[in-house]
Amino acid sequence: MTACAIETAAEDGSVASTGFTITAGGSYAARLAGDGEALFAERWTLDGPEPYAVPLPLGQPEERDADVLPLADGRVLIRRRVERRHAFSLLYPTGPGTGELPLGGIESAELRLLPPAPDGVCAYALAPGPRSTAIWLVAGGAFGPEHVAEVPGRCSGGVWLDRTGRMLALDRQLEGGPVKAVAVDLERGGEVTPLLQITEESDDRLLLAAPDSGLLVIRSNAPGHDRIGWGVLGSLLPVRFPECLRLADCAVTPFAVQPGQVLTPESCAVALRIDGAAGSWLGIWCPSGRRLHQLTAPEGWLAGAGLWSPECVLQLPYATKAVPCGVARLDASAITAREVITEPAQAECAGGEPYGGAGAPGAWKPVPLREAPLGGGTAGG
């Protein structure tokens, strides 16, 4: 299972979290719950026979701008902001109440939690500054928040590229130039390696990565405007921008990719949130096909939240008055299998049309991922 947070496109084109986060292993999730201003952290347990939620209220309600992130041991990290200071604590159920373990704080004008680390123990935060961005270990260290790396430029995003928590992808902007995804090696003091470079001028952001298969889902304006595309870690083939992912008058945001598809990126199922005038609904897409399957989401879906199992079962958390903590399960294997049979894989050029080999447009540079110190797959993509 893969880590996931509810995500939407921010004003700068990156991906911004909106509150529901699932651990990398899929055991727990956390969100701010409650009515009006009476907010509290809530932990969901997802790996049992039935999902259930545990409220974690304290003596006073939480502010709406607080962030929560679940850990693999069942505790919930919370970030609270007081002016320029960001304070961190671990919350956990204890008897009839809630226990709290303060972890210290960080002074920074901006700071946000990164997605859950693959080990489920550590939690990291990103603090962009005028000329560089600090990466902090805010949980899992020995003495409270620890500064682990300083990356030149202004960074956003945050996608884990491996299953050890060593390699982190960030979307970086240098001195007003274009945004480019880079790989940051946390075990080598934050050493930075280029990750996405489609054209010199394009903004190239990484949205999702599947470490097992090497599939990368990106957002770039290389085709002339923002489009969702895909590439493969280590491949020399160009990024492709499927026409089926371009919907008129709708925002399309990928939020989960199927794990466990070793060296077969084209077979990975990708779940997408689609937002339009009628509300939010679900999309299922596979790189090996040329169609986006649009499906009605379950009532009360926490829009943009979900995770895949390796067996192609998509789990969608939802909350209604009748069912305050529920998970709907969709077996998408039939959809993706049918897609593979009826729509054989075809490489596409940047505009989304089938790539014809010799003589086809060659202006789009490959993803230079082979230079990165990663062990991803090299299957053709």
Coordinates of C-alpha atoms in Angstrom, one line a residue:
M1 CA 0.0 0.0 0.0
T2 CA 1.1 3.5 -0.6
A3 CA 1.0 6.6 1.5
C4 CA -1.5 9.2 0.5
A5 CA -2.9 12.5 1.5
I6 CA -5.9 14.4 0.2
E7 CA -4.3 16.7 -2.3
T8 CA -5.4 19.4 -4.7
A9 CA -3.5 21.6 -7.1
A10 CA -2.2 24.8 -5.4
E11 CA -2.1 28.2 -7.0
D12 CA 1.5 27.6 -8.0
G13 CA 0.7 24.4 -9.8
S14 CA 2.1 22.2 -7.1
V15 CA 0.2 19.7 -4.9
A16 CA -1.2 20.9 -1.6
S17 CA -2.5 18.8 1.2
T18 CA -6.0 19.4 2.6
G19 CA -6.1 17.3 5.7
F20 CA -6.5 13.5 5.5
T21 CA -3.2 11.5 5.6
I22 CA -2.6 7.7 5.4
T23 CA 0.6 6.1 6.6
A24 CA 2.9 4.6 4.0
G25 CA 2.0 1.1 5.2
G26 CA -1.7 1.8 5.1
S27 CA -2.4 0.9 8.8
Y28 CA -3.5 4.2 10.1
A29 CA -4.8 7.6 8.9
A30 CA -5.4 10.9 10.6
R31 CA -7.4 14.1 10.1
L32 CA -8.9 17.0 11.9
A33 CA -12.5 16.2 12.8
G34 CA -15.3 18.0 14.6
D35 CA -17.9 20.6 13.9
G36 CA -17.4 24.3 13.4
E37 CA -14.5 25.5 15.5
A38 CA -14.6 22.5 17.9
L39 CA -11.8 20.6 16.1
F40 CA -9.7 17.7 17.3
A41 CA -7.3 15.2 15.9
E42 CA -8.8 11.9 14.9
R43 CA -7.0 8.6 14.2
W44 CA -8.4 6.0 11.8
T45 CA -7.3 2.3 12.0
L46 CA -7.4 0.7 8.6
D47 CA -5.7 -2.6 8.9
G48 CA -8.3 -4.5 10.9
P49 CA -11.5 -6.4 9.9
E50 CA -13.4 -3.1 10.0
P51 CA -12.1 0.5 10.1
Y52 CA -12.7 2.5 13.2
A53 CA -11.9 6.0 14.4
V54 CA -10.5 7.1 17.7
P55 CA -11.0 10.8 18.7
L56 CA -8.0 12.5 20.3
P57 CA -9.3 15.7 21.9
L58 CA -7.4 17.8 24.4
G59 CA -8.5 20.5 26.8
Q60 CA -9.0 23.1 24.0
P61 CA -10.0 22.7 20.3
E62 CA -7.3 22.7 17.6
E63 CA -6.9 25.5 15.2
R64 CA -8.1 25.0 11.7
D65 CA -4.5 25.5 10.3
A66 CA -3.1 22.6 12.4
D67 CA -1.6 19.7 10.5
V68 CA -1.8 16.0 11.5
L69 CA 0.2 13.0 10.4
P70 CA -0.2 9.4 11.5
L71 CA 2.8 7.2 12.5
A72 CA 3.0 3.4 12.1
D73 CA 2.8 2.9 15.9
G74 CA -0.6 4.5 16.1
R75 CA 0.5 7.9 17.5
V76 CA -0.5 11.0 15.6
L77 CA 1.9 13.9 15.1
I78 CA 0.3 17.4 15.2
R79 CA 1.8 20.7 14.1
R80 CA 0.4 23.8 15.7
R81 CA 1.4 27.3 14.6
V82 CA 1.8 30.2 17.1
E83 CA 2.9 33.3 15.1
R84 CA 6.3 32.3 13.6
R85 CA 6.8 29.3 15.7
H86 CA 5.6 25.8 14.8
A87 CA 5.2 23.4 17.7
F88 CA 5.1 19.6 17.4
S89 CA 3.5 17.0 19.7
L90 CA 2.6 13.3 19.5
L91 CA -1.0 12.4 20.5
Y92 CA -2.1 9.0 21.5
P93 CA -5.1 7.4 23.3
T94 CA -4.7 6.8 27.0
G95 CA -7.6 5.4 29.0
P96 CA -10.6 7.6 28.5
G97 CA -8.4 10.6 27.5
T98 CA -5.7 11.7 25.2
G99 CA -2.0 11.7 26.0
E100 CA 0.4 14.3 24.5
L101 CA 4.2 14.2 24.2
P102 CA 5.6 17.6 23.2
L103 CA 8.5 17.4 20.8
G104 CA 9.7 21.0 20.6
G105 CA 9.3 23.6 17.9
I106 CA 10.8 25.4 14.9
E107 CA 10.9 29.1 14.2
S108 CA 10.0 29.7 10.6
A109 CA 7.7 31.9 8.6
E110 CA 6.6 28.9 6.5
L111 CA 6.6 25.2 7.3
R112 CA 4.6 22.2 6.3
L113 CA 4.7 18.5 6.9
L114 CA 6.0 16.2 4.2
P115 CA 4.0 13.0 3.4
P116 CA 4.5 10.1 5.8
A117 CA 8.0 8.6 5.5
P118 CA 8.2 5.0 4.2
D119 CA 9.5 3.7 7.6
G120 CA 6.4 4.9 9.4
V121 CA 8.6 6.1 12.3
C122 CA 10.1 9.4 11.1
A123 CA 8.3 12.6 10.1
Y124 CA 9.8 15.4 8.1
A125 CA 8.9 19.1 7.5
L126 CA 9.8 21.5 4.8
A127 CA 10.7 25.1 5.7
P128 CA 11.3 27.3 2.6
G129 CA 13.4 30.5 3.0
P130 CA 14.4 33.4 0.8
R131 CA 17.3 31.5 -0.9
S132 CA 17.1 27.9 0.4
T133 CA 14.8 25.4 1.9
A134 CA 15.4 23.5 5.2
I135 CA 14.4 19.9 5.7
W136 CA 13.7 19.1 9.3
L137 CA 13.2 15.7 11.1
V138 CA 10.4 16.6 13.4
A139 CA 9.6 13.1 14.8
G140 CA 11.7 10.0 15.2
G141 CA 14.9 11.8 16.2
A142 CA 16.7 11.7 19.5
F143 CA 16.4 15.3 20.7
G144 CA 13.4 16.9 19.2
P145 CA 13.4 18.6 15.8
E146 CA 16.7 18.1 13.9
H147 CA 17.9 20.0 10.9
V148 CA 18.9 17.4 8.3
A149 CA 19.5 19.2 5.1
E150 CA 19.5 22.6 3.4
V151 CA 18.6 22.7 -0.3
P152 CA 19.4 25.7 -2.4
G153 CA 16.3 27.4 -3.9
R154 CA 12.6 27.4 -2.9
C155 CA 11.2 23.9 -2.6
S156 CA 7.7 22.6 -2.5
G157 CA 6.0 19.2 -3.2
G158 CA 7.5 16.2 -1.6
V159 CA 7.4 12.6 -2.9
W160 CA 9.4 9.6 -1.5
L161 CA 11.3 7.8 -4.2
D162 CA 12.3 4.6 -2.3
R163 CA 11.1 2.4 0.5
T164 CA 13.9 3.3 3.0
G165 CA 13.2 7.1 3.4
R166 CA 16.5 8.1 2.0
M167 CA 15.5 9.6 -1.4
L168 CA 13.1 12.5 -1.5
A169 CA 11.9 14.3 -4.5
L170 CA 11.2 18.1 -4.2
D171 CA 10.0 20.7 -6.7
R172 CA 12.6 23.4 -6.7
Q173 CA 12.7 26.9 -8.1
L174 CA 16.0 28.8 -8.4
E175 CA 16.0 32.6 -8.5
G176 CA 12.7 33.0 -10.2
G177 CA 13.5 30.3 -12.9
P178 CA 11.3 27.4 -13.8
V179 CA 10.3 24.8 -11.3
K180 CA 12.2 21.5 -11.7
A181 CA 11.8 18.3 -9.6
V182 CA 15.1 17.2 -8.0
A183 CA 16.1 14.2 -6.0
V184 CA 17.5 14.9 -2.5
D185 CA 19.6 12.2 -0.8
L186 CA 19.0 12.6 3.0
E187 CA 21.8 10.2 3.9
R188 CA 24.4 12.4 2.0
G189 CA 23.6 15.7 3.7
G190 CA 20.9 16.7 1.2
E191 CA 22.9 16.1 -2.0
V192 CA 20.7 17.3 -4.9
T193 CA 20.4 15.5 -8.3
P194 CA 18.3 16.6 -11.3
L195 CA 15.2 14.5 -11.7
L196 CA 12.9 16.1 -14.3
Q197 CA 14.0 18.2 -17.2
I198 CA 11.5 18.1 -20.1
T199 CA 12.4 21.5 -21.6
E200 CA 14.7 24.2 -20.4
E201 CA 11.8 26.6 -19.7
S202 CA 9.0 24.3 -18.5
D203 CA 7.8 23.8 -14.9
D204 CA 8.1 20.1 -14.2
R205 CA 6.7 18.8 -11.0
L206 CA 6.5 15.3 -9.6
L207 CA 3.1 14.3 -8.1
L208 CA 3.5 10.5 -7.4
A209 CA 6.1 7.8 -7.6
A210 CA 5.9 4.0 -7.5
P211 CA 9.3 2.7 -6.2
D212 CA 8.5 -0.9 -7.2
S213 CA 7.8 -0.2 -10.8
G214 CA 9.6 3.1 -11.4
L215 CA 6.4 4.8 -12.6
L216 CA 6.4 8.6 -12.1
V217 CA 3.3 10.8 -12.5
I218 CA 4.1 14.4 -13.2
R219 CA 2.5 17.8 -13.9
S220 CA 4.2 20.0 -16.5
N221 CA 3.5 22.9 -18.8
A222 CA 5.9 21.7 -21.4
P223 CA 3.1 21.0 -23.9
G224 CA 2.1 24.7 -23.6
H225 CA -0.1 24.5 -20.5
D226 CA -0.3 22.4 -17.4
R227 CA -0.9 18.7 -18.3
I228 CA -0.6 15.5 -16.3
G229 CA 2.0 13.1 -17.8
W230 CA 4.0 10.0 -16.9
G231 CA 7.5 8.7 -17.3
V232 CA 9.7 5.9 -15.9
L233 CA 12.6 6.1 -13.6
G234 CA 15.8 5.4 -15.5
S235 CA 14.1 5.3 -18.9
L236 CA 15.3 7.4 -21.9
L237 CA 11.9 7.5 -23.5
P238 CA 10.2 10.9 -23.3
V239 CA 7.5 11.8 -20.8
R240 CA 4.0 11.2 -22.3
F241 CA 0.9 13.4 -21.7
P242 CA -2.2 11.2 -22.4
E243 CA -5.0 13.1 -24.0
C244 CA -7.5 11.2 -21.9
L245 CA -6.3 12.9 -18.8
R246 CA -7.1 16.3 -20.2
L247 CA -10.7 17.1 -19.3
A248 CA -12.5 20.3 -20.3
D249 CA -13.7 22.4 -17.3
C250 CA -12.4 19.9 -14.8
A251 CA -9.4 19.7 -12.5
V252 CA -7.7 16.3 -12.5
T253 CA -5.4 15.4 -9.6
P254 CA -3.7 12.0 -9.2
F255 CA -3.6 10.8 -5.6
A256 CA -2.6 7.2 -5.5
V257 CA -0.6 4.7 -7.6
Q258 CA -0.7 0.9 -7.4
P259 CA 2.3 -0.6 -5.6
G260 CA 4.0 -3.9 -6.1
Q261 CA 4.2 -3.9 -9.9
V262 CA 7.9 -4.6 -10.1
L263 CA 9.5 -3.3 -13.3
T264 CA 6.1 -3.1 -15.0
P265 CA 5.2 0.6 -14.8
E266 CA 2.7 0.4 -17.7
S267 CA 0.5 -1.9 -15.6
C268 CA 0.2 0.3 -12.6
A269 CA -3.3 1.6 -11.9
V270 CA -3.6 5.3 -10.9
A271 CA -6.5 6.9 -9.0
L272 CA -7.4 10.5 -9.7
R273 CA -9.7 13.0 -8.1
I274 CA -11.8 14.9 -10.7
D275 CA -13.3 18.2 -9.7
G276 CA -16.0 19.9 -11.8
A277 CA -19.1 21.9 -11.5
A278 CA -21.0 18.8 -10.4
G279 CA -18.7 18.1 -7.5
S280 CA -15.9 15.6 -7.1
W281 CA -15.7 12.1 -8.5
L282 CA -13.2 9.3 -9.2
G283 CA -11.0 8.5 -12.1
I284 CA -9.1 5.2 -12.8
W285 CA -6.3 5.2 -15.4
C286 CA -3.5 2.9 -16.4
P287 CA -0.5 3.9 -18.6
S288 CA -0.9 0.8 -20.8
G289 CA -4.3 2.1 -21.9
R290 CA -5.7 5.2 -23.5
R291 CA -8.8 5.7 -21.5
L292 CA -9.8 7.4 -18.2
H293 CA -12.5 5.5 -16.5
Q294 CA -14.8 8.0 -14.6
L295 CA -16.7 6.5 -11.6
T296 CA -19.1 7.8 -9.0
A297 CA -17.3 8.1 -5.6
P298 CA -19.0 6.7 -2.5
E299 CA -21.2 9.0 -0.5
G300 CA -19.1 11.0 2.0
W301 CA -15.8 10.2 0.3
L302 CA -13.0 12.2 1.8
A303 CA -12.3 13.5 -1.7
G304 CA -8.8 12.8 -2.9
A305 CA -8.0 10.2 -0.2
G306 CA -7.4 6.6 -0.9
L307 CA -4.8 3.9 -1.4
W308 CA -4.2 0.9 -3.6
S309 CA -3.3 -2.7 -2.6
P310 CA -0.9 -4.6 -4.8
E311 CA -3.9 -6.7 -6.0
C312 CA -5.5 -3.6 -7.6
V313 CA -8.1 -3.0 -4.9
L314 CA -8.7 0.7 -4.3
Q315 CA -9.7 1.7 -0.8
L316 CA -11.6 5.0 -0.4
P317 CA -12.3 6.4 3.1
Y318 CA -15.6 8.1 3.6
A319 CA -17.6 9.6 6.5
T320 CA -21.3 10.1 6.8
K321 CA -23.7 10.6 9.7
A322 CA -24.7 7.0 9.5
V323 CA -21.1 5.7 9.0
P324 CA -18.6 8.2 10.6
C325 CA -15.7 6.0 9.6
G326 CA -15.9 3.8 6.6
V327 CA -13.8 2.4 3.7
A328 CA -15.3 1.5 0.3
R329 CA -13.3 -1.0 -1.7
L330 CA -13.2 -1.1 -5.4
D331 CA -11.6 -4.1 -7.2
A332 CA -10.3 -2.4 -10.3
S333 CA -8.5 -5.4 -11.7
A334 CA -11.3 -6.0 -14.2
I335 CA -11.1 -2.5 -15.4
T336 CA -7.4 -2.4 -15.9
A337 CA -7.3 -5.9 -17.4
R338 CA -9.9 -4.9 -20.0
E339 CA -8.0 -1.8 -20.7
V340 CA -4.8 -3.7 -21.4
I341 CA -6.6 -6.1 -23.8
T342 CA -8.6 -3.6 -25.7
E343 CA -6.1 -0.7 -25.6
P344 CA -2.5 -2.0 -26.1
A345 CA 0.2 0.2 -24.8
Q346 CA 1.4 2.9 -27.3
A347 CA 4.0 5.5 -26.6
E348 CA 2.7 9.0 -26.9
C349 CA 4.5 12.2 -27.8
A350 CA 4.2 15.4 -25.6
G351 CA 0.9 16.3 -27.2
G352 CA -0.7 13.0 -26.3
E353 CA -0.9 11.5 -29.8
P354 CA 0.6 8.1 -30.6
Y355 CA 4.3 8.3 -31.0
G356 CA 5.3 7.0 -34.5
G357 CA 8.9 6.3 -34.0
A358 CA 11.3 7.7 -36.7
G359 CA 10.2 11.1 -37.9
A360 CA 8.0 11.9 -34.9
P361 CA 8.5 15.2 -33.0
G362 CA 11.7 15.0 -31.1
A363 CA 11.7 18.4 -29.3
W364 CA 10.8 16.8 -25.9
K365 CA 13.8 15.8 -23.8
P366 CA 13.8 12.5 -21.9
V367 CA 13.5 12.4 -18.2
P368 CA 17.2 12.4 -17.1
L369 CA 16.6 10.0 -14.3
R370 CA 19.5 7.6 -15.0
E371 CA 21.9 10.2 -13.5
A372 CA 20.1 10.1 -10.2
P373 CA 21.5 7.8 -7.4
L374 CA 18.4 5.6 -7.4
G375 CA 17.7 2.0 -7.8
G376 CA 14.5 2.3 -9.8
G377 CA 13.4 0.1 -12.7
T378 CA 14.6 0.5 -16.2
A379 CA 11.6 -0.9 -18.0
G380 CA 10.7 1.0 -21.1
G381 CA 8.1 3.7 -20.5

